Short mmCIF file of C-alpha atoms and ligand atoms in Angstrom, two decimals:
data_model
loop_
_atom_site.label_atom_id
_atom_site.label_comp_id
_atom_site.label_asym_id
_atom_site.label_seq_id
_atom_site.Cartn_x
_atom_site.Cartn_y
_atom_site.Cartn_z
CA UNK A 1 29.48 -73.20 -12.59
CA UNK A 2 28.64 -75.61 -10.01
CA UNK A 3 25.21 -76.25 -9.16
CA UNK A 4 24.32 -78.16 -5.59
CA UNK A 5 21.06 -79.42 -4.98
CA UNK A 6 20.16 -78.41 -1.23
CA UNK A 7 16.38 -78.53 0.19
CA UNK A 8 14.85 -76.41 2.97
CA UNK A 9 15.47 -76.50 6.58
CA UNK A 10 17.50 -78.64 8.52
CA UNK A 11 19.51 -79.55 5.54
CA UNK A 12 19.88 -76.07 4.39
CA UNK A 13 21.29 -75.29 7.39
CA UNK A 14 23.16 -77.80 8.91
CA UNK A 15 25.44 -77.64 4.79
CA UNK A 16 25.83 -74.05 5.85
CA UNK A 17 29.03 -74.22 8.00
CA UNK A 18 30.45 -77.20 5.60
CA UNK A 19 30.00 -74.35 2.62
CA UNK A 20 31.42 -72.07 5.01
CA UNK A 21 34.22 -74.99 5.49
CA UNK A 22 35.15 -74.91 1.52
CA UNK A 23 34.95 -70.78 1.52
CA UNK A 24 31.38 -69.98 -0.11
CA UNK A 25 29.07 -68.03 1.84
CA UNK A 26 25.04 -68.16 0.41
CA UNK A 27 23.63 -63.91 0.03
CA UNK A 28 19.80 -65.52 0.81
CA UNK A 29 18.06 -67.03 3.29
CA UNK A 30 15.45 -69.88 1.65
CA UNK A 31 12.97 -69.34 4.12
CA UNK A 32 12.31 -65.71 3.38
CA UNK A 33 13.52 -65.43 -0.36
CA UNK A 34 11.10 -67.10 -3.00
CA UNK A 35 13.96 -67.39 -5.25
CA UNK A 36 14.11 -71.12 -5.87
CA UNK A 37 18.15 -70.53 -7.33
CA UNK A 38 20.18 -69.16 -4.97
CA UNK A 39 23.94 -67.46 -5.32
CA UNK A 40 27.02 -67.29 -3.37
CA UNK A 41 29.92 -65.64 -2.34
CA UNK A 42 32.39 -67.60 -5.55
CA UNK A 43 30.27 -67.04 -8.97
CA UNK A 44 30.81 -70.31 -9.93
CA UNK A 45 28.83 -72.10 -7.21
CA UNK A 46 24.81 -71.30 -6.76
CA UNK A 47 22.35 -73.59 -4.86
CA UNK A 48 19.09 -74.68 -6.09
CA UNK A 49 16.64 -75.32 -3.85
CA UNK A 50 14.11 -78.28 -4.13
CA UNK A 51 12.17 -80.70 -2.44
CA UNK A 52 14.66 -83.13 -0.22
CA UNK A 53 12.98 -86.42 -1.93
CA UNK A 54 13.64 -84.62 -5.61
CA UNK A 55 17.77 -84.20 -4.99
CA UNK A 56 18.79 -88.19 -5.58
CA UNK A 57 16.79 -86.56 -8.92
CA UNK A 58 18.25 -83.47 -10.16
CA UNK A 59 22.09 -84.79 -9.46
CA UNK A 60 21.13 -87.94 -10.86
CA UNK A 61 20.07 -86.54 -14.00
CA UNK A 62 22.18 -83.61 -14.16
CA UNK A 63 19.95 -80.87 -13.36
CA UNK A 64 22.72 -80.23 -10.44
CA UNK A 65 26.32 -81.26 -10.36
CA UNK A 66 26.02 -81.78 -6.35
CA UNK A 67 23.31 -82.15 -3.64
CA UNK A 68 22.59 -83.32 -0.49
CA UNK A 69 20.17 -86.22 0.61
CA UNK A 70 19.40 -88.47 3.70
CA UNK A 71 20.23 -91.29 3.50
CA UNK A 72 16.42 -92.61 3.40
CA UNK A 73 15.84 -90.18 0.63
CA UNK A 74 18.96 -91.82 -0.47
CA UNK A 75 17.50 -96.09 -0.64
CA UNK A 76 13.92 -94.87 -1.41
CA UNK A 77 15.16 -93.77 -4.68
CA UNK A 78 17.20 -96.52 -5.34
CA UNK A 79 14.89 -98.99 -4.45
CA UNK A 80 11.96 -96.72 -6.91
CA UNK A 81 14.10 -96.92 -9.65
CA UNK A 82 14.42 -98.70 -12.74
CA UNK A 83 17.48 -99.75 -12.18
CA UNK A 84 20.79 -99.08 -10.22
CA UNK A 85 21.05 -94.87 -9.52
CA UNK A 86 24.57 -95.78 -11.89
CA UNK A 87 25.35 -91.57 -12.27
CA UNK A 88 25.01 -91.00 -8.52
CA UNK A 89 28.04 -91.34 -6.54
CA UNK A 90 27.89 -90.70 -2.42
CA UNK A 91 31.86 -90.21 -1.57
CA UNK A 92 31.04 -88.17 1.66
CA UNK A 93 28.63 -89.06 4.86
CA UNK A 94 28.21 -86.36 6.42
CA UNK A 95 26.60 -86.43 9.18
CA UNK A 96 24.34 -84.37 9.59
CA UNK A 97 20.50 -83.90 10.25
CA UNK A 98 21.17 -87.23 12.14
CA UNK A 99 17.82 -89.46 13.01
CA UNK A 100 16.73 -93.22 12.53
CA UNK A 101 14.33 -95.19 10.35
CA UNK A 102 11.63 -96.84 12.59
CA UNK A 103 8.57 -98.10 12.78
CA UNK A 104 6.16 -97.36 14.75
CA UNK A 105 2.74 -98.21 16.39
CA UNK A 106 -0.76 -96.91 18.93
CA UNK A 107 -0.04 -97.06 22.42
CA UNK A 108 -2.35 -99.61 22.93
CA UNK A 109 -1.58 -102.38 19.78
CA UNK A 110 0.38 -105.52 20.92
CA UNK A 111 3.11 -105.26 18.41
CA UNK A 112 4.91 -108.09 19.25
CA UNK A 113 1.69 -110.56 19.38
CA UNK A 114 0.98 -109.42 15.81
CA UNK A 115 4.13 -110.37 14.40
CA UNK A 116 3.89 -113.22 16.96
CA UNK A 117 1.11 -114.51 15.42
CA UNK A 118 0.86 -113.98 11.66
CA UNK A 119 -0.58 -111.12 11.66
CA UNK A 120 -1.02 -108.78 8.28
CA UNK A 121 -0.51 -106.25 9.66
CA UNK A 122 -1.24 -102.53 7.55
CA UNK A 123 1.36 -100.26 7.80
CA UNK A 124 1.56 -96.68 6.07
CA UNK A 125 4.84 -94.50 4.97
CA UNK A 126 6.12 -92.67 3.17
CA UNK A 127 9.45 -95.39 2.45
CA UNK A 128 6.60 -97.59 0.51
CA UNK A 129 10.08 -98.96 -0.89
CA UNK A 130 12.69 -99.28 2.62
CA UNK A 131 9.17 -100.82 4.61
CA UNK A 132 8.56 -103.02 2.43
CA UNK A 133 12.79 -104.44 2.50
CA UNK A 134 12.22 -104.31 6.31
CA UNK A 135 8.77 -106.61 6.52
CA UNK A 136 10.41 -108.96 4.14
CA UNK A 137 13.63 -109.36 5.30
CA UNK A 138 11.62 -110.09 9.20
CA UNK A 139 9.28 -112.50 7.89
CA UNK A 140 6.25 -110.40 8.52
CA UNK A 141 3.13 -110.43 6.56
CA UNK A 142 2.21 -105.97 5.32
CA UNK A 143 0.08 -104.09 3.37
CA UNK A 144 1.65 -101.03 2.25
CA UNK A 145 -0.32 -97.63 2.39
CA UNK A 146 1.65 -94.79 0.22
CA UNK A 147 1.38 -91.34 2.09
CA UNK A 148 3.17 -88.01 1.57
CA UNK A 149 2.10 -86.67 5.10
CA UNK A 150 1.68 -86.32 9.08
CA UNK A 151 2.38 -90.30 9.13
CA UNK A 152 1.76 -90.22 12.54
CA UNK A 153 -1.71 -89.22 11.54
CA UNK A 154 -2.40 -92.94 10.46
CA UNK A 155 -2.55 -95.04 13.78
CA UNK A 156 -5.09 -93.30 15.02
CA UNK A 157 -7.81 -92.77 12.43
CA UNK A 158 -7.17 -96.96 11.58
CA UNK A 159 -5.90 -96.26 8.35
CA UNK A 160 -2.67 -98.58 9.58
CA UNK A 161 -1.33 -100.68 12.85
CA UNK A 162 2.11 -98.45 11.78
CA UNK A 163 4.11 -96.37 10.69
CA UNK A 164 7.34 -96.52 8.95
CA UNK A 165 8.90 -92.94 9.74
CA UNK A 166 12.02 -90.93 11.10
CA UNK A 167 11.73 -90.52 14.39
CA UNK A 168 15.07 -88.21 16.30
CA UNK A 169 13.37 -87.22 19.76
CA UNK A 170 10.01 -89.30 20.21
CA UNK A 171 8.56 -86.21 20.81
CA UNK A 172 6.34 -86.32 17.93
CA UNK A 173 5.20 -89.58 18.41
CA UNK A 174 4.89 -89.04 22.26
CA UNK A 175 2.61 -86.49 21.99
CA UNK A 176 0.42 -88.29 19.25
CA UNK A 177 0.38 -91.71 22.04
CA UNK A 178 2.46 -93.55 19.30
CA UNK A 179 5.57 -96.31 20.32
CA UNK A 180 8.66 -96.99 18.64
CA UNK A 181 8.73 -100.23 18.65
CA UNK A 182 11.43 -101.78 16.24
CA UNK A 183 14.81 -99.30 15.03
CA UNK A 184 15.37 -99.75 10.52
CA UNK A 185 18.55 -97.60 10.30
CA UNK A 186 20.23 -95.26 11.15
CA UNK A 187 20.24 -91.61 8.98
CA UNK A 188 22.40 -89.29 8.05
CA UNK A 189 22.90 -86.73 5.41
CA UNK A 190 25.25 -87.76 1.89
CA UNK A 191 26.88 -85.77 -0.50
CA UNK A 192 26.06 -87.28 -4.15
CA UNK A 193 27.64 -85.99 -6.82
CA UNK A 194 26.16 -86.68 -10.54
CA UNK A 195 29.10 -89.01 -12.07
CA UNK A 196 29.31 -87.46 -15.76
CA UNK A 197 29.61 -83.86 -13.40
CA UNK A 198 32.78 -85.01 -11.53
CA UNK A 199 35.07 -86.43 -14.62
CA UNK A 200 33.91 -82.64 -16.09
CA UNK A 201 34.52 -80.60 -13.35
CA UNK A 202 37.37 -82.94 -11.25
CA UNK A 203 38.96 -80.12 -9.69
CA UNK A 204 36.87 -77.91 -7.85
CA UNK A 205 34.25 -80.41 -7.16
CA UNK A 206 37.29 -82.12 -4.79
CA UNK A 207 38.19 -79.09 -3.64
CA UNK A 208 35.05 -79.48 -2.00
CA UNK A 209 34.46 -82.21 -1.40
CA UNK A 210 37.52 -81.91 0.86
CA UNK A 211 36.73 -79.20 1.97
CA UNK A 212 33.35 -80.48 3.31
CA UNK A 213 35.52 -83.49 4.89
CA UNK A 214 37.28 -81.23 7.10
CA UNK A 215 34.98 -79.54 8.68
CA UNK A 216 33.47 -82.48 9.47
CA UNK A 217 32.86 -83.63 13.09
CA UNK A 218 35.88 -86.17 13.93
CA UNK A 219 33.91 -89.41 15.91
P1 ATP B 1 9.31 -83.34 2.36
O1 ATP B 1 9.43 -81.47 1.90
O2 ATP B 1 10.13 -83.43 0.23
O3 ATP B 1 8.41 -84.43 2.05
P2 ATP B 1 10.89 -83.55 4.46
O4 ATP B 1 10.09 -83.68 5.26
O5 ATP B 1 11.03 -84.69 4.22
O6 ATP B 1 11.06 -83.31 2.65
P3 ATP B 1 12.94 -82.43 5.89
O7 ATP B 1 12.10 -82.69 7.29
O8 ATP B 1 13.69 -81.35 5.73
O9 ATP B 1 12.00 -82.89 4.72
O10 ATP B 1 14.01 -83.26 6.05
C1 ATP B 1 14.66 -83.90 6.28
C2 ATP B 1 15.65 -84.97 6.50
O11 ATP B 1 16.29 -84.80 7.07
C3 ATP B 1 15.25 -86.10 5.86
O12 ATP B 1 14.94 -87.21 4.13
C4 ATP B 1 15.52 -87.16 7.00
O13 ATP B 1 16.81 -87.41 6.12
C5 ATP B 1 16.55 -86.06 7.85
N1 ATP B 1 15.16 -85.52 8.61
C6 ATP B 1 13.80 -85.94 9.00
N2 ATP B 1 13.28 -85.91 10.02
C7 ATP B 1 14.55 -85.80 11.23
C8 ATP B 1 14.44 -85.52 12.53
N3 ATP B 1 13.27 -84.98 13.16
N4 ATP B 1 15.54 -84.93 13.05
C9 ATP B 1 17.16 -85.09 12.74
N5 ATP B 1 16.76 -85.36 10.88
C10 ATP B 1 15.68 -85.71 10.07
MG1 MG B 2 9.83 -83.67 7.79
#
């Protein structure tokens, strides 16, 4: 049995065509079903539905053999873990769920001036490790505030001066009178594989990786 960990929403939807290229179809829609384990048309392949940020944990500890997770989630997971995530192979950038990790502030906040003056900036984020690293590299002093969602609210309520969050079109920022001031990195989702599973089920996993690779957009 091969178990693939996916999260609901864009990762599930954008992985479906890649699975199809490997001849795998999923019978149920996770948005409609309450099932957390979804069978596929292949009796030896199943999908487990987990929180996006839990995918690396499932794959690292063998709860799933493979998974699809954003670069944001993978880097934050690695930075927060004890030691390196050595049991986690990343053979493929799937180029799906593309966005960027950026710094954003309120429209009326002079970010450049705050940086120039060496002020302490309060930064709210779900990605505290990546945020800390970014500002440390820039030599900017920050106080980090960990949030689990709705980051846009933090500068509007005075909880923080800035946020570090994912941006794709910028529509959510604009709707909340926020401005993107710095791109930290480009993000896309990667296939992650449990190292032990790769040894034990080398052939089926290798075939899956190759089918995924052949279905990726050429660019
Ligand atoms: P959770 O419910 O565990 O907090 P989440 O809200 O991060 O999960 P999604 O919004 O589905 O879950 O995001 C999953 C992944 O998709 C992110 O880790 C990121 O890599 C990518 N992503 C997030 N937002 C966007 C976006 N606006 N455009 C493109 N990709 C995105
Ligand atoms: Mg989200």
